[in-house]
GROMACS .gro file of C-alpha atoms in nm:
model
  282
    1MET     CA    1 -17.244   4.760  11.343
    2PRO     CA    2 -16.994   4.766  11.593
    3LYS     CA    3 -16.972   4.667  11.872
    4GLY     CA    4 -16.880   4.980  12.085
    5LEU     CA    5 -17.025   5.291  11.846
    6THR     CA    6 -17.379   5.410  11.897
    7PHE     CA    7 -17.580   5.480  11.634
    8LEU     CA    8 -18.022   5.537  11.610
    9PRO     CA    9 -18.239   5.311  11.509
   10SER     CA   10 -18.189   5.255  11.183
   11LEU     CA   11 -18.440   5.443  10.948
   12ALA     CA   12 -18.487   5.428  10.552
   13LEU     CA   13 -18.207   5.668  10.413
   14THR     CA   14 -18.328   5.682  10.050
   15ALA     CA   15 -18.632   5.824  10.148
   16MET     CA   16 -18.441   6.152  10.265
   17MET     CA   17 -18.300   6.163   9.975
   18ALA     CA   18 -18.545   6.245   9.708
   19LEU     CA   19 -18.407   6.499   9.555
   20PRO     CA   20 -18.031   6.350   9.320
   21LEU     CA   21 -17.704   6.540   9.505
   22ALA     CA   22 -17.503   6.754   9.246
   23ALA     CA   23 -17.243   6.541   9.029
   24GLN     CA   24 -16.872   6.732   9.120
   25ASP     CA   25 -16.565   6.686   9.015
   26ALA     CA   26 -16.274   6.714   9.282
   27PRO     CA   27 -16.536   6.664   9.625
   28ASN     CA   28 -16.449   6.888   9.874
   29ALA     CA   29 -16.584   7.020  10.236
   30SER     CA   30 -16.871   7.140  10.098
   31THR     CA   31 -16.968   6.878   9.869
   32VAL     CA   32 -17.349   6.779   9.998
   33VAL     CA   33 -17.388   6.399  10.057
   34ALA     CA   34 -17.746   6.434  10.183
   35ARG     CA   35 -18.042   6.612  10.179
   36VAL     CA   36 -18.255   6.608  10.434
   37ASN     CA   37 -18.552   6.743  10.399
   38GLY     CA   38 -18.389   7.009  10.169
   39ASP     CA   39 -18.107   7.084  10.482
   40GLU     CA   40 -17.755   6.950  10.318
   41ILE     CA   41 -17.540   6.767  10.511
   42THR     CA   42 -17.193   6.755  10.368
   43LEU     CA   43 -16.829   6.605  10.269
   44GLY     CA   44 -16.695   6.840  10.583
   45HIS     CA   45 -16.995   6.718  10.820
   46VAL     CA   46 -16.861   6.311  10.801
   47ILE     CA   47 -16.470   6.430  10.828
   48ALA     CA   48 -16.543   6.625  11.158
   49THR     CA   49 -16.727   6.335  11.285
   50ALA     CA   50 -16.485   6.032  11.198
   51SER     CA   51 -16.202   6.274  11.307
   52ALA     CA   52 -16.365   6.336  11.668
   53LEU     CA   53 -16.414   5.923  11.711
   54PRO     CA   54 -16.211   5.760  11.967
   55ALA     CA   55 -15.854   5.570  11.787
   56GLN     CA   56 -16.038   5.201  11.810
   57TYR     CA   57 -16.375   5.314  11.619
   58GLN     CA   58 -16.049   5.506  11.351
   59GLN     CA   59 -15.915   5.152  11.300
   60LEU     CA   60 -16.266   5.048  11.104
   61GLU     CA   61 -16.285   4.997  10.762
   62ASP     CA   62 -16.310   5.364  10.513
   63ASP     CA   63 -16.657   5.229  10.361
   64VAL     CA   64 -16.764   5.102  10.697
   65LEU     CA   65 -16.741   5.379  10.893
   66TYR     CA   66 -16.836   5.605  10.593
   67ASP     CA   67 -17.207   5.467  10.614
   68PHE     CA   68 -17.277   5.472  10.934
   69ILE     CA   69 -17.147   5.796  10.996
   70LEU     CA   70 -17.454   5.930  10.721
   71GLU     CA   71 -17.658   5.760  10.838
   72GLN     CA   72 -17.639   5.855  11.260
   73LEU     CA   73 -17.679   6.293  11.051
   74VAL     CA   74 -17.954   6.177  10.845
   75GLN     CA   75 -18.123   6.005  11.183
   76GLN     CA   76 -18.008   6.323  11.379
   77HIS     CA   77 -18.075   6.594  11.157
   78LEU     CA   78 -18.427   6.416  11.029
   79LEU     CA   79 -18.472   6.445  11.486
   80GLY     CA   80 -18.347   6.779  11.482
   81GLN     CA   81 -18.589   6.883  11.254
   82GLN     CA   82 -18.850   6.799  11.542
   83GLN     CA   83 -18.764   7.122  11.780
   84ASP     CA   84 -18.749   7.446  11.677
   85ALA     CA   85 -18.479   7.568  11.876
   86LEU     CA   86 -18.195   7.406  12.207
   87ASN     CA   87 -18.394   7.461  12.502
   88PRO     CA   88 -18.130   7.670  12.804
   89LEU     CA   89 -17.971   7.379  12.919
   90ASN     CA   90 -17.879   7.249  12.552
   91ALA     CA   91 -17.808   7.622  12.477
   92LEU     CA   92 -17.591   7.672  12.716
   93ARG     CA   93 -17.415   7.339  12.706
   94LEU     CA   94 -17.308   7.491  12.307
   95GLU     CA   95 -17.189   7.751  12.418
   96ASN     CA   96 -16.971   7.578  12.624
   97GLU     CA   97 -16.877   7.370  12.324
   98THR     CA   98 -16.759   7.624  12.167
   99ARG     CA   99 -16.578   7.792  12.386
  100SER     CA  100 -16.352   7.470  12.405
  101LEU     CA  101 -16.321   7.475  12.046
  102ARG     CA  102 -16.193   7.812  11.999
  103ALA     CA  103 -15.958   7.747  12.280
  104VAL     CA  104 -15.859   7.403  12.117
  105GLN     CA  105 -15.749   7.602  11.771
  106THR     CA  106 -15.527   7.849  11.987
  107VAL     CA  107 -15.350   7.589  12.187
  108ASP     CA  108 -15.323   7.400  11.812
  109ALA     CA  109 -15.153   7.763  11.698
  110ILE     CA  110 -14.967   7.733  12.002
  111THR     CA  111 -14.784   7.412  11.963
  112ALA     CA  112 -14.748   7.428  11.565
  113ALA     CA  113 -14.567   7.734  11.676
  114GLU     CA  114 -14.359   7.661  11.936
  115VAL     CA  115 -14.333   7.308  11.903
  116THR     CA  116 -14.054   7.283  11.624
  117ASP     CA  117 -13.789   7.061  11.609
  118GLU     CA  118 -13.538   7.299  11.678
  119ALA     CA  119 -13.731   7.380  11.979
  120ILE     CA  120 -13.704   6.986  12.065
  121GLN     CA  121 -13.353   6.956  12.006
  122ALA     CA  122 -13.281   7.285  12.224
  123ALA     CA  123 -13.456   7.133  12.504
  124TYR     CA  124 -13.237   6.813  12.471
  125ASP     CA  125 -12.913   6.977  12.397
  126ALA     CA  126 -13.019   7.183  12.764
  127GLN     CA  127 -13.076   6.842  12.944
  128PHE     CA  128 -12.800   6.622  12.792
  129ALA     CA  129 -12.546   6.838  12.692
  130GLU     CA  130 -12.394   6.838  13.109
  131PHE     CA  131 -12.537   6.476  13.152
  132GLU     CA  132 -12.291   6.261  13.373
  133GLY     CA  133 -12.517   5.981  13.427
  134GLU     CA  134 -12.525   5.749  13.709
  135ASP     CA  135 -12.379   5.422  13.824
  136GLU     CA  136 -12.517   5.095  13.740
  137PHE     CA  137 -12.391   4.730  13.886
  138ASN     CA  138 -12.402   4.421  13.742
  139ALA     CA  139 -12.327   4.127  14.010
  140SER     CA  140 -12.410   3.792  14.125
  141HIS     CA  141 -12.477   3.613  14.416
  142ILE     CA  142 -12.569   3.314  14.591
  143LEU     CA  143 -12.826   3.351  14.850
  144VAL     CA  144 -12.752   3.082  15.146
  145GLU     CA  145 -12.972   3.034  15.500
  146SER     CA  146 -12.660   3.043  15.730
  147GLU     CA  147 -12.336   3.231  15.788
  148ASP     CA  148 -12.146   2.924  15.749
  149GLU     CA  149 -12.256   2.750  15.460
  150ALA     CA  150 -12.204   3.090  15.310
  151LYS     CA  151 -11.774   3.116  15.452
  152ALA     CA  152 -11.792   2.723  15.357
  153ILE     CA  153 -11.903   2.806  14.946
  154LYS     CA  154 -11.691   3.111  15.039
  155ALA     CA  155 -11.379   2.880  15.055
  156GLN     CA  156 -11.441   2.695  14.768
  157LEU     CA  157 -11.448   3.014  14.608
  158ASP     CA  158 -11.048   3.114  14.699
  159ASP     CA  159 -10.985   2.787  14.591
  160GLY     CA  160 -11.039   2.845  14.248
  161ALA     CA  161 -11.454   2.647  14.211
  162ASN     CA  162 -11.706   2.791  13.919
  163PHE     CA  163 -11.938   3.058  14.060
  164ALA     CA  164 -12.192   3.039  13.879
  165GLU     CA  165 -12.188   2.692  13.932
  166LEU     CA  166 -12.192   2.718  14.276
  167ALA     CA  167 -12.457   2.941  14.273
  168LYS     CA  168 -12.653   2.668  14.062
  169GLU     CA  169 -12.583   2.387  14.305
  170ASN     CA  170 -12.626   2.591  14.661
  171SER     CA  171 -12.878   2.898  14.568
  172THR     CA  172 -13.167   2.968  14.715
  173GLY     CA  173 -13.228   3.253  14.610
  174PRO     CA  174 -13.546   3.258  14.229
  175SER     CA  175 -13.174   3.349  14.046
  176GLY     CA  176 -12.966   3.078  14.129
  177PRO     CA  177 -13.032   2.819  13.831
  178ASN     CA  178 -12.895   3.121  13.607
  179GLY     CA  179 -12.616   3.106  13.739
  180GLY     CA  180 -12.730   3.402  14.062
  181ALA     CA  181 -12.729   3.637  13.779
  182LEU     CA  182 -12.915   3.974  13.848
  183GLY     CA  183 -12.836   4.161  13.594
  184TRP     CA  184 -12.774   4.476  13.598
  185PHE     CA  185 -12.960   4.742  13.897
  186GLY     CA  186 -12.897   5.066  13.994
  187LYS     CA  187 -12.825   5.189  14.369
  188GLY     CA  188 -13.167   5.199  14.584
  189GLN     CA  189 -13.264   4.864  14.395
  190MET     CA  190 -13.119   4.643  14.630
  191VAL     CA  191 -13.133   4.614  14.984
  192PRO     CA  192 -12.902   4.798  15.212
  193GLU     CA  193 -12.698   4.601  15.289
  194PHE     CA  194 -12.672   4.412  14.965
  195GLU     CA  195 -12.593   4.754  14.789
  196ASP     CA  196 -12.302   4.848  15.063
  197ALA     CA  197 -12.167   4.527  14.968
  198VAL     CA  198 -12.157   4.589  14.593
  199LEU     CA  199 -12.041   4.949  14.615
  200GLY     CA  200 -11.696   4.799  14.806
  201LEU     CA  201 -11.638   4.552  14.532
  202GLU     CA  202 -11.429   4.623  14.219
  203LYS     CA  203 -11.505   4.429  13.896
  204GLY     CA  204 -11.416   4.081  13.898
  205GLN     CA  205 -11.436   4.027  14.278
  206ILE     CA  206 -11.661   3.819  14.546
  207SER     CA  207 -11.773   3.935  14.909
  208GLU     CA  208 -11.705   3.809  15.223
  209PRO     CA  209 -12.075   3.674  15.329
  210VAL     CA  210 -12.351   3.965  15.358
  211GLN     CA  211 -12.663   3.939  15.596
  212THR     CA  212 -12.970   4.051  15.495
  213GLN     CA  213 -13.376   4.001  15.570
  214PHE     CA  214 -13.368   3.726  15.294
  215GLY     CA  215 -13.085   3.538  15.441
  216TRP     CA  216 -12.653   3.525  15.397
  217HIS     CA  217 -12.505   3.627  15.026
  218LEU     CA  218 -12.182   3.614  14.864
  219VAL     CA  219 -12.221   3.866  14.562
  220SER     CA  220 -11.988   3.903  14.251
  221LEU     CA  221 -11.935   4.222  14.090
  222ASN     CA  222 -11.925   4.111  13.769
  223ASP     CA  223 -11.931   4.512  13.585
  224LYS     CA  224 -12.009   4.821  13.621
  225ARG     CA  225 -12.066   5.144  13.392
  226LYS     CA  226 -12.225   5.455  13.388
  227THR     CA  227 -12.604   5.536  13.229
  228GLN     CA  228 -12.603   5.680  12.877
  229ALA     CA  229 -12.842   5.956  12.809
  230PRO     CA  230 -13.108   5.865  12.575
  231GLU     CA  231 -13.160   5.907  12.239
  232LEU     CA  232 -13.342   6.218  12.104
  233ASP     CA  233 -13.593   6.015  11.988
  234VAL     CA  234 -13.699   5.829  12.278
  235VAL     CA  235 -13.751   6.112  12.478
  236ARG     CA  236 -13.898   6.362  12.210
  237GLU     CA  237 -14.257   6.300  12.312
  238GLU     CA  238 -14.181   6.422  12.661
  239LEU     CA  239 -14.019   6.684  12.610
  240ALA     CA  240 -14.221   6.816  12.309
  241GLN     CA  241 -14.525   6.773  12.566
  242THR     CA  242 -14.329   6.967  12.816
  243ILE     CA  243 -14.245   7.243  12.537
  244ARG     CA  244 -14.636   7.250  12.452
  245GLN     CA  245 -14.702   7.305  12.855
  246GLU     CA  246 -14.488   7.552  12.886
  247ALA     CA  247 -14.552   7.764  12.614
  248ILE     CA  248 -14.960   7.699  12.659
  249GLN     CA  249 -14.904   7.846  13.054
  250THR     CA  250 -14.697   8.160  12.928
  251LYS     CA  251 -14.985   8.247  12.737
  252VAL     CA  252 -15.218   8.194  12.977
  253ASP     CA  253 -15.053   8.420  13.212
  254GLU     CA  254 -15.042   8.697  12.965
  255LEU     CA  255 -15.349   8.661  12.878
  256THR     CA  256 -15.471   8.642  13.207
  257GLN     CA  257 -15.233   9.031  13.252
  258GLN     CA  258 -15.423   9.143  13.008
  259ALA     CA  259 -15.756   9.043  13.090
  260THR     CA  260 -15.947   9.187  13.295
  261ILE     CA  261 -16.126   8.940  13.479
  262GLU     CA  262 -16.379   8.955  13.786
  263ARG     CA  263 -16.536   8.643  13.969
  264PRO     CA  264 -16.795   8.838  14.193
  265THR     CA  265 -16.841   8.663  14.529
  266LEU     CA  266 -17.278   8.617  14.511
  267GLU     CA  267 -17.372   8.424  14.843
  268GLY     CA  268 -17.556   8.127  14.762
  269ALA     CA  269 -17.447   8.107  14.400
  270GLY     CA  270 -17.127   7.856  14.425
  271PRO     CA  271 -17.121   7.545  14.508
  272GLU     CA  272 -17.427   7.464  14.664
  273ILE     CA  273 -17.665   7.491  14.390
  274MET     CA  274 -17.389   7.362  14.144
  275ARG     CA  275 -17.558   7.051  14.032
  276GLN     CA  276 -17.988   7.216  14.073
  277ILE     CA  277 -17.965   7.179  13.670
  278ASP     CA  278 -18.357   7.216  13.709
  279LEU     CA  279 -18.281   7.557  13.711
  280LEU     CA  280 -18.164   7.572  13.363
  281GLN     CA  281 -18.554   7.453  13.310
  282GLU     CA  282 -18.686   7.699  13.497
   0.00000   0.00000   0.00000
């Protein structure tokens, strides 16, 4: 049995299927796959159960999953036949579940109607049509402990020394072995003093020594660019979720305005007794 699936202890399935199943050329949701003391379990029951399983269980082999689901349904039905009706607690739970499932159907209908390729494209165009992008910088640095060290290295750079080689030889920062390369970053990602130095450079320039909490830096601006708008496929699900939420909220607001909703205030009949499950056993 797959770990994590909770099924009732095994019972003899053949004993519950004494009557032969009707042969059908084209199975459908009404196809009977088991009978338990005359009560029918259909292929639809199996499909509905499988569709509600968590995602990880959908990876099981179909024949394994089918057998376990059918066995569970048979065993549940056997035990369920021992009850004439639901008790008050379970009857109310069923009402809540029915209410929830009907609401889900409405949400699914709204989603199908509103979350279309055309709507997603329109939302993308509205959000990114005038996208100007943010500045991004590609820089390298050499980090040393003192200003004197930084000035000495700056003199070598001014004389034509290779920045990456001096970074490998002198920088105490983690980027030193990589020639001081920091890659691309945007505003707000570096400490203020370092960012100010970067903003004051043109491509290819090297800063004067700059002090931060980490030490003294020499900063080289390698390149500068604007961020690009994301591709539609990258933000498709995000846009779809926004459209879905807005459409659902619009529907809820519309229905709320049309409905008569009463919430009587009853003393002692609120949060203070919400957890008193024994009230449903009276």
